[in-house]
Coordinates of C-alpha atoms and ligand atoms in Angstrom, one line a residue:
M1 CA 138.3 245.2 198.2
W2 CA 137.3 244.2 201.7
I3 CA 137.3 247.0 204.2
S4 CA 137.4 246.2 207.9
P5 CA 134.7 248.0 209.9
I6 CA 134.6 251.8 209.3
Y7 CA 131.2 252.3 210.9
Q8 CA 130.6 254.6 213.9
S9 CA 132.4 253.0 216.9
P10 CA 134.0 253.7 220.3
F11 CA 136.9 251.5 219.1
V12 CA 137.2 249.2 222.1
D13 CA 137.9 246.5 219.5
Q14 CA 139.2 248.5 216.6
G15 CA 135.7 249.1 215.1
Y16 CA 134.3 245.6 215.7
D17 CA 132.1 247.3 218.3
I18 CA 129.6 249.2 216.2
S19 CA 127.4 251.9 217.7
D20 CA 125.6 252.9 214.5
Y21 CA 125.4 250.6 211.5
Y22 CA 124.3 253.4 209.2
A23 CA 127.1 255.9 209.9
I24 CA 130.8 256.1 208.9
D25 CA 133.0 257.0 211.9
P26 CA 134.5 260.5 211.6
V27 CA 138.0 259.1 211.9
F28 CA 137.6 257.6 208.5
G29 CA 135.6 260.4 206.9
T30 CA 132.0 261.0 206.0
M31 CA 129.2 259.2 204.2
E32 CA 129.9 261.4 201.2
D33 CA 133.5 260.1 201.2
M34 CA 132.0 256.6 201.3
D35 CA 129.7 257.3 198.4
E36 CA 132.5 258.7 196.4
L37 CA 134.6 255.6 197.1
I38 CA 131.8 253.3 195.9
A39 CA 131.3 255.4 192.8
E40 CA 135.0 255.5 191.9
A41 CA 135.4 251.8 192.5
K42 CA 132.5 251.1 190.2
K43 CA 134.2 253.2 187.4
R44 CA 137.2 250.9 187.8
D45 CA 135.1 247.7 187.8
M46 CA 136.2 247.1 191.4
H47 CA 133.9 245.7 194.1
I48 CA 133.7 246.7 197.7
V49 CA 133.0 244.2 200.5
M50 CA 132.2 245.6 203.9
D51 CA 132.5 243.9 207.2
L52 CA 129.2 242.7 208.7
V53 CA 129.5 242.6 212.5
V54 CA 126.2 241.4 213.7
N55 CA 126.9 238.8 216.4
H56 CA 127.2 241.8 218.7
C57 CA 127.0 245.6 218.6
S58 CA 128.7 248.2 220.8
D59 CA 127.4 248.9 224.3
Q60 CA 127.1 252.5 223.0
H61 CA 124.5 251.4 220.4
E62 CA 121.1 252.9 221.0
W63 CA 119.5 249.4 221.3
F64 CA 121.8 248.5 224.2
Q65 CA 121.4 251.8 225.9
K66 CA 117.7 251.4 225.8
A67 CA 118.0 247.8 227.0
M68 CA 120.0 248.9 230.0
E69 CA 117.4 251.5 230.9
D70 CA 114.7 248.9 230.8
P71 CA 116.1 245.3 230.7
F72 CA 112.6 243.8 230.8
G73 CA 111.3 246.0 228.0
E74 CA 111.3 245.6 224.2
Y75 CA 115.0 246.3 223.8
G76 CA 116.0 243.9 226.5
K77 CA 114.8 241.2 224.1
Y78 CA 117.5 242.4 221.6
F79 CA 120.1 240.9 223.8
Y80 CA 120.7 237.9 226.1
I81 CA 119.8 239.1 229.5
M82 CA 119.5 236.5 232.3
E83 CA 119.3 236.0 236.0
G84 CA 122.5 234.9 237.6
K85 CA 123.1 232.4 240.4
D86 CA 122.8 234.5 243.5
G87 CA 124.8 237.3 242.1
L88 CA 127.2 235.0 240.2
P89 CA 127.2 234.7 236.4
P90 CA 124.6 232.4 234.9
T91 CA 127.2 230.1 233.2
N92 CA 130.9 229.4 233.4
W93 CA 131.9 230.4 229.9
R94 CA 135.1 232.5 229.4
S95 CA 134.9 235.2 226.8
Y96 CA 137.2 235.3 223.8
F97 CA 139.0 238.2 225.3
G98 CA 139.2 236.8 228.9
G99 CA 137.0 236.9 231.9
S100 CA 133.4 235.8 232.1
V101 CA 131.0 236.3 229.1
W102 CA 128.5 237.7 231.6
E103 CA 128.5 241.3 232.8
K104 CA 126.1 242.7 235.4
V105 CA 123.3 245.0 234.1
P106 CA 124.0 248.3 235.9
G107 CA 121.7 248.7 238.9
Y108 CA 120.8 245.0 239.3
D109 CA 122.4 242.5 241.6
N110 CA 121.5 239.4 239.9
L111 CA 120.9 240.3 236.2
F112 CA 123.5 239.8 233.5
Y113 CA 124.0 240.3 229.8
L114 CA 126.0 238.1 227.5
H115 CA 129.1 239.1 225.6
M116 CA 131.2 236.4 223.8
F117 CA 133.8 239.1 223.1
A118 CA 134.6 242.2 225.2
K119 CA 132.0 243.5 227.7
E120 CA 131.6 246.5 225.4
Q121 CA 130.4 244.1 222.7
P122 CA 127.0 242.7 223.9
D123 CA 125.7 239.8 221.8
L124 CA 122.6 240.4 219.8
N125 CA 119.7 238.0 220.3
W126 CA 119.2 236.3 216.9
E127 CA 116.3 234.3 218.2
N128 CA 114.3 237.5 218.2
P129 CA 112.8 238.0 214.7
V130 CA 112.7 241.8 215.2
V131 CA 116.5 241.8 215.6
R132 CA 117.0 239.7 212.5
E133 CA 114.8 242.0 210.4
E134 CA 116.8 245.1 211.7
I135 CA 120.0 243.4 210.5
Y136 CA 118.6 242.4 207.1
K137 CA 117.3 246.0 206.7
N138 CA 120.8 247.3 207.2
I139 CA 122.3 244.8 204.8
R140 CA 119.8 245.8 202.1
W141 CA 120.5 249.5 202.8
W142 CA 124.3 249.1 202.1
L143 CA 123.7 246.9 199.1
E144 CA 121.3 249.5 197.7
K145 CA 124.2 252.0 198.1
G146 CA 126.2 249.9 195.7
I147 CA 128.6 247.8 197.7
S148 CA 128.9 244.2 196.4
G149 CA 128.9 242.1 199.5
F150 CA 130.0 241.4 203.0
R151 CA 132.6 239.6 205.1
L152 CA 130.6 238.1 207.9
D153 CA 132.4 238.5 211.2
A154 CA 132.5 235.7 213.8
I155 CA 129.3 234.5 212.2
I156 CA 129.2 231.0 213.8
N157 CA 128.6 232.8 217.2
I158 CA 125.1 233.9 216.2
K159 CA 123.5 230.6 217.1
K160 CA 123.7 229.7 220.8
S161 CA 122.9 226.4 222.4
L162 CA 119.7 226.9 224.4
P163 CA 118.9 226.7 227.3
F164 CA 122.3 228.0 228.5
R165 CA 124.2 225.7 230.8
D166 CA 127.6 225.1 232.3
Y167 CA 130.2 223.0 230.5
P168 CA 133.2 221.2 232.0
V169 CA 136.0 223.5 233.1
D170 CA 138.9 223.4 230.6
G171 CA 141.8 221.3 231.5
D172 CA 144.1 224.2 230.9
D173 CA 146.2 226.5 233.0
R174 CA 144.1 229.6 233.1
G175 CA 142.9 228.7 236.5
D176 CA 139.7 230.8 236.2
G177 CA 137.3 227.9 236.6
M178 CA 135.8 228.6 233.2
C179 CA 135.5 226.8 229.9
R180 CA 136.3 228.2 226.4
P181 CA 133.4 229.8 224.6
G182 CA 133.7 227.5 221.6
I183 CA 132.3 224.5 223.7
M184 CA 128.9 226.1 223.8
L185 CA 129.0 226.7 220.0
E186 CA 129.8 223.0 219.3
H187 CA 126.5 222.1 221.0
A188 CA 124.5 224.7 219.1
E189 CA 122.4 223.5 216.2
G190 CA 120.6 225.4 213.5
V191 CA 123.0 228.2 212.5
H192 CA 122.2 227.4 208.9
D193 CA 118.6 228.3 209.3
F194 CA 119.5 231.8 210.3
L195 CA 122.1 232.0 207.6
Q196 CA 119.8 230.7 204.9
E197 CA 117.1 233.2 205.9
M198 CA 119.7 236.0 205.8
K199 CA 120.7 234.9 202.3
R200 CA 117.1 234.7 201.1
E201 CA 116.0 238.0 202.7
A202 CA 119.1 240.2 202.2
F203 CA 121.9 238.8 200.0
A204 CA 120.3 236.8 197.2
P205 CA 118.1 239.6 195.8
Y206 CA 121.3 241.6 195.2
H207 CA 123.5 238.7 194.1
A208 CA 125.8 239.8 196.9
F209 CA 129.2 238.2 197.5
T210 CA 129.5 236.8 200.9
I211 CA 132.5 235.4 202.8
G212 CA 132.2 233.9 206.2
E213 CA 134.6 234.1 209.1
L214 CA 134.1 231.0 211.1
F215 CA 136.0 228.8 213.5
D216 CA 134.6 225.9 215.5
F217 CA 132.4 224.3 212.8
H218 CA 132.2 220.6 212.0
P219 CA 134.1 219.6 208.8
E220 CA 131.1 217.6 207.6
E221 CA 129.1 220.8 207.6
L222 CA 131.3 222.4 204.9
E223 CA 128.7 221.7 202.2
K224 CA 126.2 223.7 204.1
F225 CA 128.5 226.7 204.1
I226 CA 130.2 226.7 200.6
G227 CA 128.4 223.9 198.7
D228 CA 126.2 224.7 195.7
D229 CA 123.3 225.6 198.1
G230 CA 125.6 226.8 200.8
C231 CA 124.9 230.0 202.8
F232 CA 128.1 231.8 201.6
E233 CA 130.2 232.1 198.4
S234 CA 133.3 231.3 200.4
I235 CA 134.8 231.1 203.9
F236 CA 138.3 231.8 205.0
D237 CA 140.6 228.8 205.3
F238 CA 142.2 229.2 208.8
S239 CA 143.6 225.7 208.9
T240 CA 147.2 226.7 208.9
H241 CA 146.6 229.5 211.4
L242 CA 145.5 227.0 213.9
I243 CA 148.8 225.1 213.8
G244 CA 150.6 225.1 217.1
A245 CA 147.7 226.9 218.9
S246 CA 147.0 226.0 222.5
P247 CA 143.9 226.5 224.7
K248 CA 146.3 227.4 227.5
G249 CA 147.3 230.7 226.0
W250 CA 149.9 232.2 223.6
Y251 CA 152.8 231.2 225.9
D252 CA 152.1 227.6 225.1
C253 CA 151.8 227.9 221.3
K254 CA 154.3 226.1 219.0
K255 CA 156.1 227.4 215.9
V256 CA 154.8 226.3 212.5
T257 CA 156.9 223.8 210.6
A258 CA 156.9 223.3 206.9
E259 CA 155.9 219.6 207.3
E260 CA 152.9 220.4 209.4
Y261 CA 151.9 223.2 207.1
K262 CA 152.0 220.8 204.2
K263 CA 150.0 218.1 206.0
V264 CA 147.3 220.6 207.0
V265 CA 147.0 222.3 203.6
F266 CA 146.8 219.1 201.7
A267 CA 144.3 217.5 204.0
N268 CA 142.1 220.6 203.9
K269 CA 142.2 221.0 200.1
E270 CA 141.5 217.3 199.5
I271 CA 138.1 217.8 201.1
S272 CA 137.2 221.4 200.4
Q273 CA 138.0 221.5 196.7
E274 CA 135.3 218.9 196.0
I275 CA 132.7 221.2 197.7
G276 CA 133.6 224.8 197.0
M277 CA 136.2 227.5 197.2
M278 CA 137.7 228.5 200.5
A279 CA 139.7 231.7 200.7
N280 CA 143.5 231.5 201.0
I281 CA 145.1 233.9 203.4
I282 CA 148.6 234.4 204.8
E283 CA 147.5 236.9 207.4
N284 CA 144.7 239.3 208.3
H285 CA 144.0 242.0 210.9
D286 CA 143.7 239.2 213.6
E287 CA 147.0 237.5 212.9
P288 CA 150.6 238.4 213.3
R289 CA 152.4 239.1 210.0
G290 CA 152.6 235.9 208.0
V291 CA 156.2 236.2 207.0
S292 CA 157.3 236.5 210.7
H293 CA 154.8 233.8 211.8
Y294 CA 155.5 231.0 209.2
L295 CA 159.1 231.5 208.4
P296 CA 161.9 230.5 210.8
E297 CA 163.7 233.4 212.5
G298 CA 166.7 234.6 210.5
E299 CA 165.3 233.2 207.3
V300 CA 162.8 235.9 206.6
N301 CA 164.0 237.4 203.3
E302 CA 162.6 238.4 200.0
T303 CA 163.0 235.0 198.5
S304 CA 161.2 233.2 201.3
K305 CA 158.5 235.9 201.4
K306 CA 157.9 235.3 197.7
M307 CA 157.7 231.6 198.3
L308 CA 154.8 232.1 200.8
C309 CA 153.1 234.4 198.3
G310 CA 153.5 231.9 195.5
L311 CA 152.0 229.1 197.5
M312 CA 148.9 231.0 198.6
M313 CA 148.4 232.1 195.0
M314 CA 148.7 228.7 193.6
F315 CA 146.7 226.7 196.1
Y316 CA 143.2 226.0 195.0
G317 CA 141.1 228.8 196.5
L318 CA 140.3 232.4 196.4
P319 CA 143.3 234.5 197.5
F320 CA 142.8 237.5 199.9
L321 CA 145.7 239.8 200.4
Y322 CA 145.9 241.9 203.5
Q323 CA 147.3 245.4 203.4
G324 CA 151.1 245.4 203.7
Q325 CA 151.4 241.7 202.8
E326 CA 152.2 242.7 199.2
I327 CA 155.4 244.4 200.3
G328 CA 156.2 241.7 202.9
M329 CA 155.6 243.7 206.0
E330 CA 156.9 242.0 209.2
N331 CA 156.0 241.9 212.8
T332 CA 156.7 245.1 214.7
V333 CA 158.7 245.8 217.9
F334 CA 156.7 246.6 221.1
E335 CA 159.0 248.3 223.6
S336 CA 156.5 247.9 226.3
I337 CA 152.9 246.7 226.7
A338 CA 151.9 250.4 226.6
D339 CA 152.7 250.2 222.8
V340 CA 149.8 247.7 222.4
D341 CA 146.2 248.7 221.8
D342 CA 144.6 245.3 221.2
I343 CA 142.4 243.9 224.0
N344 CA 143.2 240.4 222.9
T345 CA 146.9 240.9 223.3
I346 CA 146.5 242.7 226.7
D347 CA 144.4 239.7 228.0
E348 CA 147.1 237.2 226.9
Y349 CA 149.8 239.4 228.4
N350 CA 148.0 239.4 231.8
N351 CA 147.4 235.7 231.5
T352 CA 151.1 235.1 231.0
L353 CA 152.0 237.3 233.9
R354 CA 149.5 235.5 236.1
L355 CA 151.3 232.2 235.3
G356 CA 154.5 233.6 236.7
F357 CA 156.4 234.8 233.6
G358 CA 158.4 238.0 234.0
R359 CA 157.3 241.2 232.3
E360 CA 160.0 241.0 229.6
E361 CA 159.3 237.4 228.8
A362 CA 155.5 238.0 228.7
L363 CA 156.0 240.9 226.3
K364 CA 158.2 238.7 224.1
I365 CA 155.6 236.0 224.0
V366 CA 152.7 238.2 223.1
S367 CA 154.8 240.2 220.6
E368 CA 155.0 237.1 218.4
R369 CA 151.2 236.7 218.2
S370 CA 149.8 240.1 218.7
R371 CA 147.1 241.3 216.4
D372 CA 148.7 244.7 216.5
N373 CA 151.6 243.4 214.4
A374 CA 149.2 243.6 211.4
R375 CA 147.6 246.8 212.5
T376 CA 150.5 249.2 212.3
P377 CA 150.2 251.9 209.6
M378 CA 150.8 250.9 205.9
Q379 CA 154.4 251.6 204.9
W380 CA 154.2 253.8 201.8
D381 CA 157.6 255.4 201.8
A382 CA 160.7 256.3 203.9
S383 CA 159.4 259.7 205.1
E384 CA 158.1 260.3 208.6
N385 CA 155.4 257.8 209.8
A386 CA 156.1 255.9 206.6
G387 CA 154.2 258.5 204.6
F388 CA 150.9 257.3 206.2
T389 CA 150.1 260.4 208.2
K390 CA 151.4 263.8 209.3
G391 CA 149.4 263.3 212.5
T392 CA 149.9 260.7 215.2
P393 CA 149.1 257.2 214.1
W394 CA 147.0 255.0 216.5
L395 CA 150.0 252.6 216.7
K396 CA 153.6 253.3 216.2
V397 CA 154.9 252.7 212.7
N398 CA 157.1 249.5 212.3
P399 CA 160.7 250.8 212.7
N400 CA 161.7 248.9 209.5
Y401 CA 159.7 251.3 207.3
T402 CA 162.8 252.9 205.9
E403 CA 163.8 249.6 204.3
I404 CA 160.4 248.0 203.7
N405 CA 158.0 250.4 201.9
V406 CA 156.0 250.7 198.7
A407 CA 158.0 253.5 197.1
E408 CA 161.2 251.5 197.3
Q409 CA 159.6 248.3 196.0
Q410 CA 157.8 250.0 193.1
M411 CA 161.2 250.8 191.6
R412 CA 162.5 247.3 191.7
E413 CA 161.6 244.5 189.4
D414 CA 162.7 241.8 191.9
S415 CA 160.8 243.2 194.9
V416 CA 158.2 241.3 196.8
L417 CA 155.6 243.8 195.5
S418 CA 156.6 243.0 191.9
F419 CA 156.3 239.3 192.6
Y420 CA 152.8 239.8 194.0
K421 CA 151.9 241.6 190.8
E422 CA 153.4 238.9 188.7
M423 CA 151.4 236.2 190.5
I424 CA 148.1 238.2 190.2
D425 CA 148.8 238.8 186.6
L426 CA 149.3 235.1 186.1
R427 CA 146.0 234.2 187.7
K428 CA 144.3 236.6 185.3
N429 CA 146.3 235.5 182.2
S430 CA 143.8 234.0 179.8
E431 CA 146.2 231.1 179.1
Y432 CA 146.5 230.0 182.7
K433 CA 143.4 231.3 184.4
E434 CA 141.4 228.1 183.9
V435 CA 144.0 225.8 185.4
I436 CA 144.9 228.2 188.3
V437 CA 141.4 229.0 189.3
Y438 CA 139.6 225.7 188.7
G439 CA 142.3 223.0 188.2
K440 CA 142.4 220.3 190.9
Q441 CA 145.2 220.4 193.4
I442 CA 146.9 217.1 193.6
P443 CA 149.8 216.5 196.0
V444 CA 153.1 214.9 194.7
L445 CA 156.5 214.0 196.2
E446 CA 154.9 214.2 199.6
D447 CA 157.7 212.3 201.3
V448 CA 160.4 214.8 200.4
T449 CA 161.0 216.7 203.7
N450 CA 160.3 220.5 203.6
L451 CA 159.2 220.3 200.0
I452 CA 155.7 221.4 199.2
A453 CA 154.8 220.0 195.7
F454 CA 151.6 219.6 193.9
Y455 CA 150.0 219.6 190.5
R456 CA 147.2 221.9 189.4
K457 CA 145.3 219.9 186.7
G458 CA 143.0 221.9 184.5
E459 CA 141.0 220.9 181.4
E460 CA 143.9 221.4 179.1
K461 CA 147.0 222.3 181.1
T462 CA 148.8 220.8 184.0
L463 CA 151.1 222.8 186.2
L464 CA 153.7 221.6 188.8
V465 CA 154.3 223.8 191.8
L466 CA 157.4 223.3 193.9
A467 CA 158.4 225.1 197.0
N468 CA 161.6 224.4 198.9
W469 CA 160.6 225.5 202.4
E470 CA 164.1 225.5 204.0
N471 CA 167.4 227.4 204.0
A472 CA 169.3 224.6 202.2
E473 CA 169.6 223.3 198.7
K474 CA 167.9 220.1 197.7
E475 CA 167.9 217.9 194.7
V476 CA 164.4 216.8 193.7
A477 CA 163.8 214.0 191.2
L478 CA 160.6 214.8 189.2
N479 CA 158.3 212.1 187.8
E480 CA 158.2 213.7 184.4
E481 CA 159.9 216.0 182.0
V482 CA 159.1 219.7 182.5
G483 CA 158.2 222.2 179.9
C484 CA 158.6 225.9 180.4
V485 CA 159.2 227.7 183.7
I486 CA 156.3 230.0 184.4
V487 CA 157.4 231.3 187.8
N488 CA 160.7 231.3 189.6
N489 CA 161.6 233.4 192.6
S490 CA 165.3 232.6 192.6
V491 CA 168.3 232.0 190.3
D492 CA 168.0 230.3 187.0
L493 CA 166.7 226.8 187.0
E494 CA 169.4 224.1 187.2
M495 CA 168.2 220.7 185.8
N496 CA 170.0 217.5 185.4
G497 CA 167.8 215.1 183.4
N498 CA 164.6 215.1 185.5
T499 CA 166.3 216.2 188.6
V500 CA 166.0 219.8 189.6
K501 CA 168.4 221.5 192.0
M502 CA 166.3 223.7 194.3
R503 CA 167.9 226.7 196.0
P504 CA 166.9 227.8 199.5
Y505 CA 163.2 228.9 199.5
Q506 CA 163.0 228.5 195.8
F507 CA 159.5 228.6 194.4
L508 CA 158.7 227.3 191.0
V509 CA 155.7 226.9 188.7
L510 CA 156.4 224.6 185.8
E511 CA 154.3 223.5 182.9
V512 CA 154.4 219.7 182.5
Ligands
TEU601 O1 137.2 237.7 215.0 C1 136.6 236.5 215.5 C2 137.4 235.7 216.3 O2 137.0 234.5 216.6 C3 138.6 236.2 216.9 O3 138.5 236.2 218.3 C4 139.8 235.4 216.6 O4 139.7 234.1 217.1 C5 141.0 236.1 217.2 O5 141.0 237.4 216.8 C6 142.3 235.5 216.8 O6 143.4 236.2 217.4 C7 136.4 238.7 214.5 C8 137.2 239.9 214.0 O7 138.0 239.5 212.9 C9 138.1 240.4 215.2 O8 138.9 241.4 214.8 C10 137.1 240.9 216.3 O9 137.9 241.2 217.4 C11 136.1 239.8 216.6 O10 135.5 239.1 215.5 C12 135.0 240.4 217.4 O11 134.2 241.2 216.5

């Protein structure tokens, strides 16, 4: 069970700005609550993975407060503090959330600190061994408490390319004279030295589970991340999330198509499964809801939602489910930008306005991609605020909670929730576990448009997975006779010899 940050935070970036790594924020409870959670999880043989946010801390953290009081003192060395160019920022890098990565140190005209994310998230200086030891100390403290591991936030960012310099301005439309932050990271070398040290000093003695969140790495480095001697157990597979992305901004992003999805997934698995296990996701707290994002408008229904679930569960890899995904929660409706809390969305909204789009259009554009789509309260039942709270939630509940909620789906055998349970059950079933967890993923029938088909070949069993990713029937001629049907999200299977008639969004797992 991965818990997004619940540490003490001013919540500028929903807890990814930590002001005390040793405290639970009161909005979530107390340290006693946390201890109880750890103990109760242990009793159930469940494992807790916490978020490790150590590329940056909050500007409210004691270290940063002290650094601002005396930028040339001991704590100044905890951060990247640099002279500017006659009052202008030292380099031309754009932060992930818009604007320069440099912010002036209060009281100084030509002194700046670095923040790859928001200005309230100053980057920690990993080159300073004292900082690294502080971080390892904190990791050990949590592992001593009994958590089982960490999800490592934005971890590629910890290694900067030094000395800092300008990079060519992006050829995009943001018109701010800056370059994207990832360019500097592409030039940085040696992140693995930090990561191996962290593994040795903090994770390995506790056999901790680690999963890295990283973008902008070179594919040939995969072995160093998840190979036998890699720094992590696993990293998230974001390949399909990058489909259609544009450096210009969200207004320029393209919709995902089944064909592209297939191409990207097959290419990634071909390489990655030889090295280690990447983690399969449909969505997370940084993405819109997967069912709204991947499926064409008007075709989002329980059958197509189950198809997406089936695929992520049957691809080679370690599946991670994000809260609400198991009931097929969808993107929400923002009536105005005031309904949005996320800084990333607000930046994209302003960028869109700057380019001349009207307010309504800008809202529509960001509504499709906003991280807040996935951050609305969990939909437990049809009562007020979806049964999540009697207070005021931080974001409005998705108005569809009366139809899409846990209570309703628990009562139905054919619900999305029941399908998720079925798929999880299958992965744990002693008969199929070996082939589903370890079996190689081998593409088949690749030329059939909008069909995603592959084998999973294990030591003893071979499974054939078929997904008809479109709102139309299709006859698929198989290369072999099939045995039993293990999973089917639609009406009974109709076979004519070796030809199977697939229904819209039908998903099948067959034994061959
Ligand atoms: O995200 C890292 C990251 O690179 C994000 O900027 C990502 O590209 C973006 O959210 C996609 O829309 C991690 C956390 O998951 C995110 O919630 C934090 O905001 C960020 O780090 C800073 O800690």
